[in-house]
Amino acid sequence: MNIGLDIAGGDFAPDCNFEGIELAVKNLSPDIRLTLIGDERVIKEKLAAKGLDENLFSIVHAPEIIDMGESPLKAVIAKPNSSIAVGLKLLKSGQIDGFASAGNTGAIFGASVITLGTVIENIRPCLMTLVPKSNGSYGVLLDIGASADSKPENLYQFAVLGNSFAKFILGNPNPKIGLINIGEEPEKGNELVKATYKLMVDSSDFNFIGNVEGTEFFSPKADVLVCNGFTGNIVVKLCEAWYKVCRKSGLNNDYIEQFNYENQGGSPVLGVNGSVVIGHGISNGKAIMNMIKLTSEIVQNKLSAKIKEALSSNE
Amino acid sequence: MNIGLDIAGGDFAPDCNFEGIELAVKNLSPDIRLTLIGDERVIKEKLAAKGLDENLFSIVHAPEIIDMGESPLKAVIAKPNSSIAVGLKLLKSGQIDGFASAGNTGAIFGASVITLGTVIENIRPCLMTLVPKSNGSYGVLLDIGASADSKPENLYQFAVLGNSFAKFILGNPNPKIGLINIGEEPEKGNELVKATYKLMVDSSDFNFIGNVEGTEFFSPKADVLVCNGFTGNIVVKLCEAWYKVCRKSGLNNDYIEQFNYENQGGSPVLGVNGSVVIGHGISNGKAIMNMIKLTSEIVQNKLSAKIKEALSSNE
């Protein structure tokens, strides 16, 4: 398979990406061929400096760069030759099978929706993250910030998206879907979750197990945690803050280390026609390698097509 | 001063409360006289069993008990002789100076608002918690779940309430007020926070420093973190979950230990005419003692009157 990598993505680009390429070549399956997207001269120079044979890679020249601080959609439109815009066009046309970038999240997400289209009409794609569970498994949390405001039907769709990821990527045959709430009882919560509960409670699209409180985040109670993107984003960043607090205090173990972004690979864009993963802005080489790995798993398991199928059945 | 303690409050009531009383008598200021509210027979028996002289306390008979799972407001209305209802009536009539209970949060909060009234008209009282900061100070987070849905003007008032707590209880002369959001820029976030930002940005009621992301939760960037009760509740419970993860893994230090609910004393009800603190349901003796201590500090510093003053000035 052919995975496109945005050379200009990341706070430490381009170097972090070449460190990631070096690690990917060493550690990942030889079935993965990388298409490097960015300034061709920089790509050739950096490959040579690492002693990597440029014939091992496809190289696509895309000289424009979208900065981390730029207004996402404006930048994508104004810069058709940016690595993000070019990468997604390659994905759309089938020249690559998946696209991975640690660049501007809003730009990649917005351009993915526009360029690739959504798997069905009337769906709001979203971003997800993995949640390390205390029993050694991984859960899925979504949305983590693609939409700041959501409706009950959006949260319902997020559940379908998360269910598919847990099934087809994490290999969980019957994921337990929980709705993040401030109490367990159906009548608890804000208007959004109360209405969402009613939509989910009799769902035949997934195995809804009810409301889940913040205290159960890391417990095996639910495998997929559904919430609005505002709350999800704050939760993810709070976990990052906690991880840093632990590390700074010299506290660490295998479980805590699972919260290290380097090991997680980034956030897949769920609900678009294509396999896209957005890496953390501060990605280092290890994180870039894991982003490529996650993208390859999503491609391999045809997640996007399976999500389309799952959502089409209840249209 | 005279602090009323609900003997029936807490998952481990009444015993947890008598362990708390014993610790309070040993460790807290002798200026605090406790009024024990609950079944008189139980109170006298338990005091005797602990070897505590009943003449050191005031005892008020309130035989009815509101269970943790009961529908809050129904229970308060149906049980006028419950320890919660009686305690708040004693506070209203000035027979006690503050009321502390580890009982049903919804019942105590709702009954506080109804019995004591709000400090001004058109204010939504809220619940807060302390946030241990990485620099050794404490921040304030509010609302943590009193309201599941809020309007911009509610969040503005929460800022005034948190500002008063930080000033008068934590002794911070000029607290930095931050609005919890998913990005730093004013245009980021959901409709609620975007509208709230506009209300806060030119405020002369407090020192607004802008949006604060989840990653900055424990940093000294803001002293008061304002958010809707839905998100705040999930954040608090997530911190509890993290604390448990750390403890279970044998990871602990002085900083992590500040997240132990036992040390925090509970959540003050801000915005009502009176000093009320709600303890954690699972409170043990140490937590009960710290709940009594926090209540006494709020009484001592006349927080409720100072909040009334702060809010009246911008009516």
XYZ file of C-alpha atoms in Angstrom:
630
model
C 0.000 0.000 0.000
C 0.999 3.564 -0.576
C 0.827 6.074 2.299
C 1.271 9.784 1.647
C 3.251 11.680 4.270
C 3.106 15.461 4.593
C 6.738 16.548 4.955
C 5.752 20.055 6.031
C 3.453 18.912 8.857
C 4.389 19.370 12.502
C 5.949 22.008 14.716
C 9.349 20.413 14.111
C 8.904 19.868 10.365
C 10.517 18.866 8.179
C 13.070 17.104 10.432
C 10.568 15.219 12.607
C 9.111 13.659 9.452
C 12.466 12.395 8.206
C 13.197 10.918 11.615
C 9.811 9.224 11.331
C 10.573 7.964 7.830
C 13.855 6.475 9.009
C 12.068 4.666 11.867
C 9.244 3.537 9.562
C 11.683 2.036 7.061
C 13.385 0.142 9.893
C 10.337 -0.966 11.860
C 7.193 -1.071 9.764
C 6.021 -3.591 7.174
C 7.887 -3.445 3.831
C 4.419 -3.482 2.223
C 4.138 0.194 3.097
C 5.528 2.433 0.391
C 5.743 6.073 1.361
C 4.880 8.964 -0.920
C 6.632 12.031 0.420
C 4.712 15.232 -0.249
C 6.406 18.617 0.087
C 9.234 20.663 -1.350
C 11.107 18.219 -3.635
C 14.494 19.819 -3.064
C 14.106 19.604 0.716
C 12.924 15.989 0.483
C 15.911 14.898 -1.623
C 18.369 16.754 0.600
C 16.970 15.337 3.815
C 16.823 11.778 2.443
C 20.422 12.048 1.319
C 21.479 13.423 4.704
C 19.894 10.379 6.373
C 21.520 8.037 3.854
C 18.092 6.902 2.627
C 17.815 5.865 -1.052
C 15.300 8.185 -2.728
C 14.218 5.357 -5.038
C 12.564 3.684 -2.045
C 10.005 6.514 -2.022
C 7.647 8.320 -4.336
C 8.176 12.056 -4.196
C 5.502 14.622 -5.063
C 6.477 18.264 -5.228
C 4.174 20.531 -3.178
C 6.112 23.645 -2.276
C 3.474 25.662 -0.378
C 3.277 25.368 3.380
C 0.237 25.910 5.596
C 1.442 27.177 8.944
C 0.081 25.904 12.263
C -1.479 29.271 13.079
C -3.170 29.927 9.726
C -6.944 30.126 9.370
C -7.565 26.552 8.158
C -9.997 26.804 5.292
C -8.677 30.089 3.932
C -5.195 28.609 3.812
C -6.280 25.444 2.001
C -8.112 27.471 -0.638
C -5.323 30.033 -1.004
C -2.609 27.381 -1.253
C -3.599 24.670 -3.754
C 0.030 23.565 -3.935
C 0.397 23.062 -0.224
C 1.398 19.611 0.969
C -2.016 19.185 2.640
C -4.049 20.141 -0.453
C -1.842 18.066 -2.775
C -1.837 15.055 -0.451
C -5.605 14.959 -0.235
C -5.946 15.322 -4.010
C -3.595 12.334 -4.439
C -5.781 10.387 -2.022
C -8.981 11.401 -3.801
C -7.577 10.285 -7.176
C -6.351 6.973 -5.758
C -2.649 7.659 -6.268
C -2.117 7.040 -2.559
C -4.190 4.821 -0.218
C -3.919 6.925 2.910
C -2.662 10.356 3.987
C -0.869 11.235 7.211
C 0.068 14.707 8.415
C 1.078 16.337 11.693
C 0.131 19.746 10.284
C -2.629 22.261 11.038
C -5.523 20.122 12.363
C -8.285 22.441 11.198
C -6.805 22.664 7.702
C -6.379 18.906 7.300
C -9.808 18.145 8.729
C -11.598 20.815 6.673
C -9.747 19.951 3.464
C -10.442 16.241 4.013
C -14.176 16.889 4.208
C -14.149 19.153 1.148
C -11.776 17.119 -1.021
C -12.825 13.580 -0.146
C -16.471 14.163 0.725
C -18.384 12.458 3.509
C -19.289 8.760 3.422
C -23.008 9.604 3.363
C -24.916 12.870 3.090
C -25.844 14.616 6.319
C -23.024 13.343 8.418
C -20.617 15.358 10.459
C -17.167 13.703 10.362
C -15.249 13.773 13.604
C -11.907 13.229 15.279
C -11.175 10.488 17.787
C -8.471 9.383 20.160
C -7.575 6.148 21.913
C -8.209 5.868 25.653
C -5.945 3.435 27.524
C -8.147 1.295 29.745
C -7.135 -0.040 33.134
C -7.624 -3.645 31.935
C -4.988 -3.257 29.211
C -7.403 -2.691 26.321
C -7.945 0.532 24.394
C -11.177 2.494 24.225
C -12.220 5.121 21.721
C -13.203 8.693 22.631
C -14.994 10.878 20.105
C -15.581 13.655 19.054
C -12.457 15.367 20.374
C -12.975 18.744 18.792
C -13.939 18.595 15.124
C -17.284 20.216 16.000
C -17.628 22.682 18.841
C -21.435 22.337 18.881
C -23.290 19.116 18.120
C -26.851 17.877 17.802
C -28.187 14.548 19.115
C -28.086 13.011 15.624
C -24.399 13.976 15.344
C -23.599 12.208 18.606
C -25.546 9.181 17.363
C -23.377 9.118 14.233
C -20.218 9.508 16.327
C -21.303 6.319 18.100
C -21.566 4.506 14.755
C -18.122 5.816 13.744
C -16.521 4.822 17.049
C -18.219 1.440 16.937
C -16.683 0.788 13.517
C -13.214 1.820 14.656
C -13.419 -0.374 17.754
C -14.639 -3.321 15.680
C -12.442 -3.143 12.623
C -9.247 -1.554 13.948
C -9.191 -2.628 17.588
C -10.754 -6.023 16.841
C -13.494 -5.768 19.466
C -16.425 -7.876 18.151
C -19.146 -6.116 20.163
C -17.980 -2.754 21.508
C -19.900 -1.280 24.438
C -21.002 2.248 23.550
C -21.319 4.752 26.413
C -22.619 8.294 26.408
C -20.484 10.635 28.501
C -22.728 12.265 31.071
C -22.776 13.796 34.542
C -24.895 11.018 36.001
C -25.873 7.467 35.152
C -29.639 7.859 35.043
C -31.340 8.554 31.670
C -32.879 11.795 32.950
C -29.478 13.230 33.970
C -27.445 15.689 31.942
C -27.869 18.624 29.626
C -30.496 18.889 26.889
C -28.072 17.499 24.289
C -27.295 14.247 26.074
C -30.846 13.716 27.315
C -32.077 13.846 23.714
C -29.141 11.709 22.530
C -29.886 9.077 25.163
C -33.400 8.708 23.758
C -31.997 8.215 20.248
C -29.433 5.655 21.396
C -31.380 3.621 23.906
C -33.117 1.363 21.395
C -30.423 1.456 18.726
C -29.831 -1.674 16.690
C -26.750 -0.049 15.132
C -24.599 -0.583 18.201
C -24.549 -1.971 21.714
C -25.543 1.045 23.838
C -24.817 0.536 27.528
C -26.057 3.925 28.804
C -24.474 6.945 30.425
C -20.881 6.906 31.606
C -19.487 9.373 34.148
C -16.012 10.875 34.161
C -14.981 8.527 36.967
C -15.410 5.552 34.575
C -13.220 6.958 31.840
C -10.425 4.458 32.230
C -12.555 1.542 33.416
C -13.720 -1.198 31.051
C -17.372 -0.121 31.495
C -17.578 1.261 27.944
C -15.302 0.712 24.936
C -16.497 3.736 22.997
C -17.058 7.032 24.812
C -19.269 9.449 22.911
C -19.398 13.146 23.708
C -19.607 16.556 22.097
C -16.363 17.885 20.634
C -16.074 20.698 23.146
C -16.013 18.392 26.144
C -13.985 15.741 24.304
C -11.277 18.220 23.391
C -10.953 19.437 26.959
C -10.828 15.859 28.245
C -8.026 14.917 25.825
C -5.992 17.979 26.700
C -6.556 17.405 30.405
C -5.183 13.870 30.002
C -2.161 15.385 28.280
C -1.726 17.780 31.191
C -1.966 14.914 33.688
C 0.537 12.861 31.752
C 2.966 15.792 31.862
C 2.386 16.274 35.589
C 3.212 12.605 36.180
C 6.308 12.662 33.997
C 7.558 15.909 35.510
C 7.182 14.356 38.961
C 9.181 11.330 37.834
C 6.057 9.162 38.046
C 5.705 6.707 35.221
C 4.781 3.140 34.403
C 3.597 1.168 31.377
C 0.009 2.305 31.839
C 0.790 6.008 32.235
C 3.138 5.769 29.247
C 0.198 4.782 27.042
C -0.979 8.388 27.384
C 2.217 9.565 25.720
C 1.097 11.011 22.384
C 4.208 9.528 20.759
C 2.743 6.062 21.114
C -0.734 6.864 19.884
C -0.116 7.775 16.253
C -2.623 10.598 16.008
C -6.283 11.134 15.378
C -8.069 9.501 12.420
C -10.636 11.612 10.561
C -13.758 9.452 10.703
C -16.660 9.796 8.261
C -14.828 10.928 5.110
C -14.184 8.911 1.933
C -10.570 8.045 2.567
C -8.017 7.193 5.217
C -6.579 10.292 6.878
C -4.720 10.549 10.173
C -3.748 13.819 11.824
C -0.679 13.689 14.061
C 0.007 15.796 17.122
C 1.596 19.163 16.314
C 4.559 18.421 18.572
C 5.201 15.034 16.929
C 8.739 13.675 17.027
C 10.098 10.866 14.865
C 8.520 8.090 16.907
C 5.111 9.781 16.767
C 5.429 10.213 12.986
C 6.266 6.517 12.580
C 3.242 5.565 14.671
C 1.065 7.942 12.643
C 2.164 6.123 9.458
C 1.476 2.773 11.148
C -2.025 3.786 12.252
C -2.789 5.085 8.757
C -1.681 1.777 7.260
C -3.942 -0.171 9.663
C -6.912 1.964 8.691
C -6.163 1.437 4.996
C -5.570 -2.301 5.468
C -8.877 -2.789 7.260
C -10.846 -0.647 4.792
C -12.289 1.360 7.667
C -13.725 4.121 5.530
C -15.715 1.676 3.362
C -16.954 -0.195 6.426
C -18.102 3.042 8.041
C -19.935 3.931 4.820
C -21.661 0.548 4.917
C -22.612 0.900 8.598
C -24.065 4.352 8.084
C -25.782 3.563 4.784
C -27.772 0.748 6.422
C -29.646 3.204 8.636
C -30.153 6.010 6.163
C -18.853 30.264 65.416
C -21.417 27.518 65.164
C -21.223 25.009 62.298
C -24.087 22.601 61.657
C -23.057 19.081 60.649
C -25.459 16.668 58.964
C -24.967 13.379 60.805
C -26.899 11.426 58.159
C -24.804 12.702 55.221
C -22.394 10.422 53.366
C -22.267 6.877 52.059
C -20.685 5.790 55.340
C -22.973 7.801 57.618
C -23.353 8.129 60.477
C -19.927 6.690 61.428
C -17.846 8.796 59.030
C -19.304 11.926 60.617
C -18.384 10.893 64.153
C -14.864 10.081 63.029
C -14.821 13.571 61.509
C -16.142 15.126 64.724
C -13.441 13.414 66.744
C -10.746 14.721 64.390
C -12.301 18.200 64.350
C -12.315 18.412 68.159
C -8.634 17.416 68.216
C -7.367 19.475 65.295
C -9.563 22.460 64.517
C -9.921 25.789 66.269
C -11.781 25.657 69.608
C -13.776 28.629 68.295
C -15.776 26.172 66.196
C -18.777 24.804 68.055
C -20.535 21.997 66.239
C -24.297 21.585 66.040
C -25.008 17.950 65.252
C -28.154 17.489 63.199
C -29.791 14.073 62.891
C -31.401 11.373 65.001
C -30.793 12.500 68.603
C -30.589 8.954 69.943
C -27.981 7.971 67.367
C -25.982 11.132 68.042
C -25.861 10.568 71.797
C -24.968 6.903 71.399
C -22.186 7.569 68.920
C -20.721 10.427 70.986
C -20.704 8.209 74.062
C -19.062 5.380 72.117
C -16.284 7.781 71.100
C -15.980 9.086 74.661
C -16.946 12.584 73.531
C -18.795 14.782 76.049
C -22.195 15.646 74.553
C -22.128 19.014 76.335
C -19.396 20.107 73.927
C -22.003 20.048 71.130
C -25.433 21.367 70.326
C -27.754 18.584 69.238
C -30.795 19.098 67.021
C -33.143 16.188 66.454
C -33.901 15.584 62.746
C -34.923 11.950 62.360
C -35.698 11.779 58.630
C -32.987 10.726 56.218
C -32.652 11.652 52.532
C -30.917 8.793 50.752
C -28.165 9.324 48.186
C -30.319 7.966 45.366
C -33.492 9.923 46.101
C -34.867 12.516 43.705
C -33.432 15.628 45.361
C -36.195 18.183 45.449
C -39.020 15.717 46.003
C -37.144 14.319 48.975
C -36.519 17.711 50.566
C -40.194 18.642 50.250
C -41.443 15.258 51.421
C -39.084 15.161 54.400
C -39.211 18.466 56.295
C -37.619 16.772 59.300
C -34.651 15.479 57.371
C -31.210 16.536 58.574
C -30.698 18.522 55.360
C -33.973 20.442 55.566
C -33.566 21.101 59.304
C -29.918 22.150 58.937
C -30.726 24.702 56.270
C -33.631 26.096 58.315
C -31.260 26.535 61.275
C -28.858 28.371 58.968
C -31.624 30.568 57.560
C -32.774 31.540 61.064
C -29.227 32.284 62.204
C -29.049 29.519 64.807
C -25.975 28.191 63.026
C -23.423 30.143 60.953
C -22.673 27.485 58.361
C -23.931 24.055 57.291
C -21.855 21.099 56.127
C -23.152 17.820 54.737
C -21.760 14.899 52.747
C -25.297 13.899 51.747
C -27.228 13.914 48.474
C -25.650 16.764 46.443
C -28.772 17.597 44.466
C -30.905 17.740 47.602
C -28.493 19.968 49.531
C -27.933 22.260 46.555
C -31.620 22.551 45.673
C -32.720 23.011 49.282
C -29.991 25.640 49.822
C -31.310 27.701 46.928
C -34.935 27.374 48.064
C -34.389 27.833 51.798
C -31.663 30.472 51.822
C -32.437 32.266 48.585
C -29.899 33.635 46.149
C -27.664 36.627 46.918
C -29.272 38.633 44.116
C -32.193 37.972 41.793
C -31.444 36.301 38.480
C -28.391 34.426 39.533
C -27.751 30.749 39.144
C -25.748 29.505 42.151
C -23.080 26.946 41.387
C -20.681 24.396 42.809
C -16.913 24.707 42.722
C -13.815 22.696 43.465
C -10.182 23.501 44.137
C -7.620 22.737 41.431
C -4.089 22.051 42.678
C -1.699 24.089 40.558
C 1.778 23.004 39.581
C 3.286 26.056 41.330
C 1.866 25.012 44.713
C -1.127 27.356 44.686
C -4.765 26.405 44.358
C -7.081 27.412 41.553
C -10.869 27.397 41.468
C -12.941 25.469 38.924
C -16.632 26.226 38.505
C -19.399 25.237 37.755
C -18.822 21.549 38.417
C -22.340 20.346 37.831
C -25.000 22.443 39.562
C -26.395 23.381 36.130
C -26.236 21.008 33.180
C -26.984 23.804 30.703
C -25.818 27.391 31.087
C -26.147 30.733 29.337
C -23.338 33.252 28.803
C -24.633 35.430 31.647
C -24.491 32.416 33.987
C -20.844 31.811 33.096
C -20.155 35.492 33.681
C -21.665 35.203 37.156
C -19.662 32.046 37.839
C -16.568 34.146 37.138
C -17.677 36.691 39.754
C -18.345 33.895 42.257
C -14.984 32.215 41.610
C -13.209 35.568 41.763
C -14.682 36.185 45.221
C -13.677 32.743 46.480
C -10.132 33.144 45.169
C -9.854 36.601 46.740
C -11.475 36.107 50.107
C -10.799 32.444 50.865
C -7.578 31.742 48.978
C -6.187 35.227 49.618
C -5.312 35.975 46.015
C -5.526 39.781 45.632
C -6.104 39.800 41.863
C -7.171 36.395 40.570
C -6.699 35.688 36.859
C -10.006 34.515 35.384
C -9.838 32.105 32.439
C -12.620 30.753 30.258
C -12.224 27.037 29.534
C -12.167 26.597 25.771
C -10.863 24.398 22.971
C -8.546 27.071 21.617
C -6.962 30.298 22.798
C -8.306 32.646 20.157
C -11.536 34.614 20.884
C -13.295 33.123 17.840
C -12.667 29.535 18.974
C -15.186 27.339 20.744
C -18.881 26.616 20.873
C -21.602 29.249 20.721
C -21.793 29.422 24.521
C -18.147 30.281 25.102
C -17.889 32.600 22.107
C -20.768 34.664 23.506
C -19.335 34.446 27.024
C -15.941 35.664 25.814
C -17.587 38.812 24.460
C -19.272 39.449 27.809
C -16.055 38.898 29.767
C -13.473 40.606 27.595
C -14.112 44.147 28.837
C -15.269 43.223 32.317
C -14.370 45.540 35.158
C -15.711 42.982 37.649
C -12.680 40.730 37.366
C -9.312 40.285 35.680
C -10.201 38.278 32.551
C -7.148 36.746 30.887
C -8.923 34.976 28.009
C -9.462 31.385 26.939
C -7.657 28.540 28.659
C -7.244 25.098 27.085
C -7.330 21.757 28.885
C -3.537 21.526 28.679
C -3.259 24.570 30.989
C -5.510 23.189 33.693
C -2.786 22.732 36.280
C -0.562 25.586 35.132
C -0.603 28.976 36.839
C -2.008 30.642 33.686
C -5.434 31.209 35.292
C -6.490 31.113 38.952
C -10.192 30.717 38.259
C -11.348 28.345 35.516
C -14.887 29.014 34.335
C -16.909 26.470 32.399
C -20.377 25.032 32.018
C -21.414 22.517 34.673
C -21.546 19.626 32.236
C -17.906 19.945 31.222
C -16.813 20.904 34.744
C -18.407 17.834 36.256
C -16.715 15.529 33.773
C -13.364 17.240 34.349
C -13.611 16.813 38.128
C -14.570 13.164 37.846
C -11.810 12.555 35.316
C -9.289 14.007 37.803
C -10.694 11.608 40.407
C -10.244 8.731 37.979
C -6.639 9.792 37.274
C -5.890 10.101 40.955
C -7.168 6.551 41.461
C -5.105 5.273 38.527
C -1.986 6.804 40.067
C -2.681 5.470 43.537
C -3.533 2.003 42.257
C -0.218 1.972 40.375
C 1.604 2.962 43.556
C 2.395 6.376 42.073
C 2.053 9.213 44.525
C 3.677 12.389 45.738
C 2.649 15.564 47.551
C 1.237 17.114 44.406
C -0.812 14.091 43.328
C -2.059 13.739 46.894
C -3.671 17.181 46.671
C -6.213 15.572 44.328
C -7.295 13.255 47.128
C -10.847 14.347 47.937
C -10.108 13.755 51.646
C -7.896 16.804 51.686
C -10.208 19.114 49.808
C -13.141 19.452 52.195
C -15.910 19.473 49.621
C -17.676 21.858 47.333
C -19.063 25.192 48.576
C -22.442 26.286 47.235
C -21.714 29.745 45.823
C -24.377 32.379 45.265
C -26.813 31.585 48.105
C -27.418 33.585 51.297
C -25.424 31.436 53.654
C -22.361 29.263 54.029
C -22.974 25.717 52.818
C -20.398 23.073 51.915
C -21.250 19.732 50.308
C -18.823 16.903 51.036
C -17.980 13.986 48.767
C -20.404 11.050 49.130
C -17.575 8.674 49.996
C -16.195 10.977 52.713
C -14.277 9.398 55.561
C -13.455 11.036 58.881
C -10.599 13.141 57.522
C -12.767 14.433 54.674
C -15.551 15.330 57.148
C -13.083 17.246 59.312
C -11.815 19.147 56.284
C -15.403 19.879 55.224
C -16.037 21.435 58.650
C -12.779 23.395 58.336
C -13.656 24.750 54.877
C -17.136 25.732 56.099
C -15.590 27.618 59.021
C -13.227 29.512 56.675
C -16.138 30.549 54.483
C -18.090 31.724 57.533
C -15.056 33.498 59.010
C -14.397 35.414 55.801
C -18.073 36.314 55.252
C -17.858 34.981 51.705
C -21.580 34.984 51.063
C -21.946 38.674 51.978
C -18.890 39.577 49.890
C -20.317 37.737 46.891
C -23.601 39.593 47.370
C -21.685 42.872 47.371
C -19.671 41.956 44.258
C -22.772 40.950 42.319
C -24.928 43.846 43.511
C -22.420 46.352 42.153
C -23.076 45.234 38.576
C -26.803 44.723 38.771
